[in-house]
């Protein structure tokens, strides 16, 4: 059975970009990083928009684009780099679709710090302390419907990739609401 949407999630430094690219190469399917949605605040000074409004608009645009690809027959559409708190919205916006959330996490704080400070994937994010906080929240909270946690503390990309494929191949869709989760269990980078 093919999956409509694959949401790859996790804190910065958990391997999302690397593994998303591998999934994209494997499935030959559309792949979207949230950061690819253009920012426009400074381009339209006549319209005041807050960071929260801009993120909401970008999220809605990304979901619309992903659903449009699906409407045209594409499957295994990969979405990554969403704000952590957006995971609460994924079961809502993809209700009625076959979707999977694959959440990467790390079991050693030193691994996150080392990965963030030494990575070379065109990402200039260096706030390893915030990443450690997000990782801690992810490890403690209950899972959402169709969410699977994948430990990615080693630098064995192929092994982690095989874990992702195994989880995707054994996925049984659920439209259940998931376990009881509070918004306070999620991190958001939005300040306003």
GROMACS .gro file of C-alpha atoms in nm:
model
  192
    1UNK     CA    1   0.000   0.000   0.000
    2UNK     CA    2   0.137   0.343  -0.087
    3UNK     CA    3   0.132   0.630   0.158
    4UNK     CA    4  -0.003   0.972   0.064
    5UNK     CA    5   0.218   1.184   0.292
    6UNK     CA    6   0.536   1.111   0.487
    7UNK     CA    7   0.614   1.377   0.748
    8UNK     CA    8   0.972   1.347   0.869
    9UNK     CA    9   1.011   1.531   1.197
   10UNK     CA   10   1.264   1.580   1.474
   11UNK     CA   11   1.485   1.842   1.634
   12UNK     CA   12   1.758   2.015   1.435
   13UNK     CA   13   2.054   1.779   1.407
   14UNK     CA   14   1.842   1.463   1.412
   15UNK     CA   15   1.902   1.380   1.045
   16UNK     CA   16   1.580   1.504   0.882
   17UNK     CA   17   1.739   1.659   0.574
   18UNK     CA   18   1.971   1.367   0.503
   19UNK     CA   19   1.698   1.107   0.546
   20UNK     CA   20   1.437   1.311   0.357
   21UNK     CA   21   1.672   1.325   0.060
   22UNK     CA   22   1.726   0.949   0.080
   23UNK     CA   23   1.348   0.891   0.091
   24UNK     CA   24   1.306   1.127  -0.204
   25UNK     CA   25   1.568   0.936  -0.405
   26UNK     CA   26   1.415   0.602  -0.308
   27UNK     CA   27   1.050   0.687  -0.385
   28UNK     CA   28   1.116   0.942  -0.663
   29UNK     CA   29   0.840   1.145  -0.500
   30UNK     CA   30   0.788   1.514  -0.426
   31UNK     CA   31   0.989   1.644  -0.132
   32UNK     CA   32   0.923   1.970   0.054
   33UNK     CA   33   1.117   2.137   0.333
   34UNK     CA   34   0.913   2.398   0.515
   35UNK     CA   35   1.196   2.650   0.484
   36UNK     CA   36   1.157   2.646   0.105
   37UNK     CA   37   0.834   2.843   0.136
   38UNK     CA   38   0.948   3.199   0.062
   39UNK     CA   39   0.946   3.460   0.332
   40UNK     CA   40   0.779   3.781   0.230
   41UNK     CA   41   0.756   4.007   0.537
   42UNK     CA   42   1.022   4.246   0.414
   43UNK     CA   43   0.895   4.236   0.055
   44UNK     CA   44   0.557   4.389   0.132
   45UNK     CA   45   0.605   4.679   0.375
   46UNK     CA   46   0.250   4.805   0.315
   47UNK     CA   47   0.106   4.494   0.482
   48UNK     CA   48   0.187   4.432   0.847
   49UNK     CA   49   0.215   4.062   0.921
   50UNK     CA   50   0.344   3.895   1.234
   51UNK     CA   51   0.580   3.600   1.238
   52UNK     CA   52   0.288   3.382   1.355
   53UNK     CA   53   0.071   3.498   1.062
   54UNK     CA   54   0.354   3.443   0.817
   55UNK     CA   55   0.420   3.091   0.948
   56UNK     CA   56   0.045   3.012   0.932
   57UNK     CA   57   0.025   3.131   0.571
   58UNK     CA   58   0.339   2.937   0.475
   59UNK     CA   59   0.203   2.622   0.645
   60UNK     CA   60  -0.132   2.652   0.465
   61UNK     CA   61   0.048   2.703   0.132
   62UNK     CA   62   0.269   2.400   0.188
   63UNK     CA   63  -0.027   2.177   0.278
   64UNK     CA   64  -0.221   2.300  -0.025
   65UNK     CA   65   0.074   2.228  -0.257
   66UNK     CA   66   0.129   1.881  -0.107
   67UNK     CA   67  -0.243   1.794  -0.136
   68UNK     CA   68  -0.247   1.922  -0.494
   69UNK     CA   69   0.038   1.687  -0.586
   70UNK     CA   70  -0.156   1.405  -0.421
   71UNK     CA   71  -0.470   1.502  -0.614
   72UNK     CA   72  -0.267   1.456  -0.933
   73UNK     CA   73  -0.172   1.101  -0.832
   74UNK     CA   74   0.155   1.148  -0.647
   75UNK     CA   75   0.218   0.929  -0.342
   76UNK     CA   76   0.485   0.917  -0.071
   77UNK     CA   77   0.501   1.298  -0.067
   78UNK     CA   78   0.774   1.394   0.180
   79UNK     CA   79   0.732   1.695   0.409
   80UNK     CA   80   0.995   1.796   0.661
   81UNK     CA   81   1.118   2.079   0.881
   82UNK     CA   82   0.781   2.183   1.023
   83UNK     CA   83   0.772   2.369   1.352
   84UNK     CA   84   0.740   2.112   1.633
   85UNK     CA   85   0.399   2.240   1.745
   86UNK     CA   86   0.271   2.186   1.388
   87UNK     CA   87   0.276   1.812   1.454
   88UNK     CA   88  -0.054   1.870   1.635
   89UNK     CA   89  -0.202   1.995   1.305
   90UNK     CA   90  -0.080   1.709   1.087
   91UNK     CA   91  -0.358   1.464   1.190
   92UNK     CA   92  -0.613   1.741   1.127
   93UNK     CA   93  -0.495   1.859   0.784
   94UNK     CA   94  -0.435   1.503   0.661
   95UNK     CA   95  -0.753   1.350   0.803
   96UNK     CA   96  -0.887   1.101   0.550
   97UNK     CA   97  -0.545   1.052   0.391
   98UNK     CA   98  -0.293   0.777   0.453
   99UNK     CA   99  -0.013   0.968   0.627
  100UNK     CA  100   0.279   0.879   0.851
  101UNK     CA  101   0.480   1.092   1.093
  102UNK     CA  102   0.834   0.961   1.138
  103UNK     CA  103   0.987   1.144   1.433
  104UNK     CA  104   1.362   1.118   1.473
  105UNK     CA  105   1.520   1.160   1.814
  106UNK     CA  106   1.861   1.132   1.974
  107UNK     CA  107   1.943   0.965   2.307
  108UNK     CA  108   2.261   1.162   2.377
  109UNK     CA  109   2.272   1.542   2.403
  110UNK     CA  110   2.637   1.549   2.295
  111UNK     CA  111   2.541   1.396   1.959
  112UNK     CA  112   2.298   1.681   1.886
  113UNK     CA  113   2.555   1.945   1.975
  114UNK     CA  114   2.826   1.782   1.765
  115UNK     CA  115   2.599   1.737   1.462
  116UNK     CA  116   2.472   2.094   1.468
  117UNK     CA  117   2.814   2.248   1.509
  118UNK     CA  118   2.979   2.035   1.240
  119UNK     CA  119   2.715   1.982   0.972
  120UNK     CA  120   2.766   2.080   0.612
  121UNK     CA  121   2.419   2.065   0.455
  122UNK     CA  122   2.378   2.438   0.381
  123UNK     CA  123   2.191   2.482   0.710
  124UNK     CA  124   2.315   2.769   0.923
  125UNK     CA  125   2.114   2.678   1.234
  126UNK     CA  126   2.354   2.661   1.532
  127UNK     CA  127   2.127   2.676   1.839
  128UNK     CA  128   2.211   2.331   1.972
  129UNK     CA  129   2.070   2.413   2.318
  130UNK     CA  130   1.719   2.470   2.176
  131UNK     CA  131   1.752   2.153   1.973
  132UNK     CA  132   1.832   1.960   2.291
  133UNK     CA  133   1.520   2.107   2.457
  134UNK     CA  134   1.302   2.003   2.163
  135UNK     CA  135   1.456   1.655   2.160
  136UNK     CA  136   1.378   1.621   2.530
  137UNK     CA  137   1.013   1.719   2.472
  138UNK     CA  138   0.984   1.469   2.187
  139UNK     CA  139   1.126   1.186   2.397
  140UNK     CA  140   0.886   1.253   2.687
  141UNK     CA  141   0.555   1.307   2.511
  142UNK     CA  142   0.304   1.053   2.386
  143UNK     CA  143   0.284   0.977   2.016
  144UNK     CA  144   0.023   1.114   1.779
  145UNK     CA  145  -0.191   0.902   1.548
  146UNK     CA  146   0.029   0.746   1.278
  147UNK     CA  147   0.348   0.869   1.448
  148UNK     CA  148   0.650   0.647   1.491
  149UNK     CA  149   0.968   0.732   1.679
  150UNK     CA  150   1.301   0.639   1.527
  151UNK     CA  151   1.624   0.657   1.727
  152UNK     CA  152   1.898   0.816   1.517
  153UNK     CA  153   2.195   0.862   1.750
  154UNK     CA  154   2.454   0.688   1.536
  155UNK     CA  155   2.600   0.821   1.215
  156UNK     CA  156   2.491   0.508   1.030
  157UNK     CA  157   2.257   0.673   0.779
  158UNK     CA  158   2.187   0.352   0.589
  159UNK     CA  159   2.080   0.168   0.905
  160UNK     CA  160   1.842   0.449   1.005
  161UNK     CA  161   1.710   0.467   0.649
  162UNK     CA  162   1.632   0.095   0.660
  163UNK     CA  163   1.445   0.149   0.989
  164UNK     CA  164   1.236   0.420   0.820
  165UNK     CA  165   1.155   0.193   0.526
  166UNK     CA  166   1.061  -0.094   0.756
  167UNK     CA  167   0.826   0.133   0.951
  168UNK     CA  168   0.670   0.269   0.632
  169UNK     CA  169   0.623  -0.081   0.489
  170UNK     CA  170   0.455  -0.207   0.807
  171UNK     CA  171   0.235   0.101   0.860
  172UNK     CA  172  -0.134   0.041   0.918
  173UNK     CA  173  -0.328   0.368   0.883
  174UNK     CA  174  -0.523   0.500   1.179
  175UNK     CA  175  -0.763   0.791   1.190
  176UNK     CA  176  -0.770   0.779   1.570
  177UNK     CA  177  -0.694   1.103   1.750
  178UNK     CA  178  -0.384   0.961   1.914
  179UNK     CA  179  -0.284   0.974   2.276
  180UNK     CA  180  -0.365   1.268   2.503
  181UNK     CA  181  -0.112   1.539   2.427
  182UNK     CA  182  -0.096   1.898   2.542
  183UNK     CA  183   0.030   2.193   2.338
  184UNK     CA  184   0.280   2.259   2.620
  185UNK     CA  185   0.453   1.932   2.522
  186UNK     CA  186   0.565   2.092   2.195
  187UNK     CA  187   0.825   2.353   2.109
  188UNK     CA  188   0.766   2.651   1.881
  189UNK     CA  189   1.024   2.891   1.744
  190UNK     CA  190   0.757   3.159   1.686
  191UNK     CA  191   0.794   3.448   1.927
  192UNK     CA  192   0.486   3.662   1.854
   0.00000   0.00000   0.00000
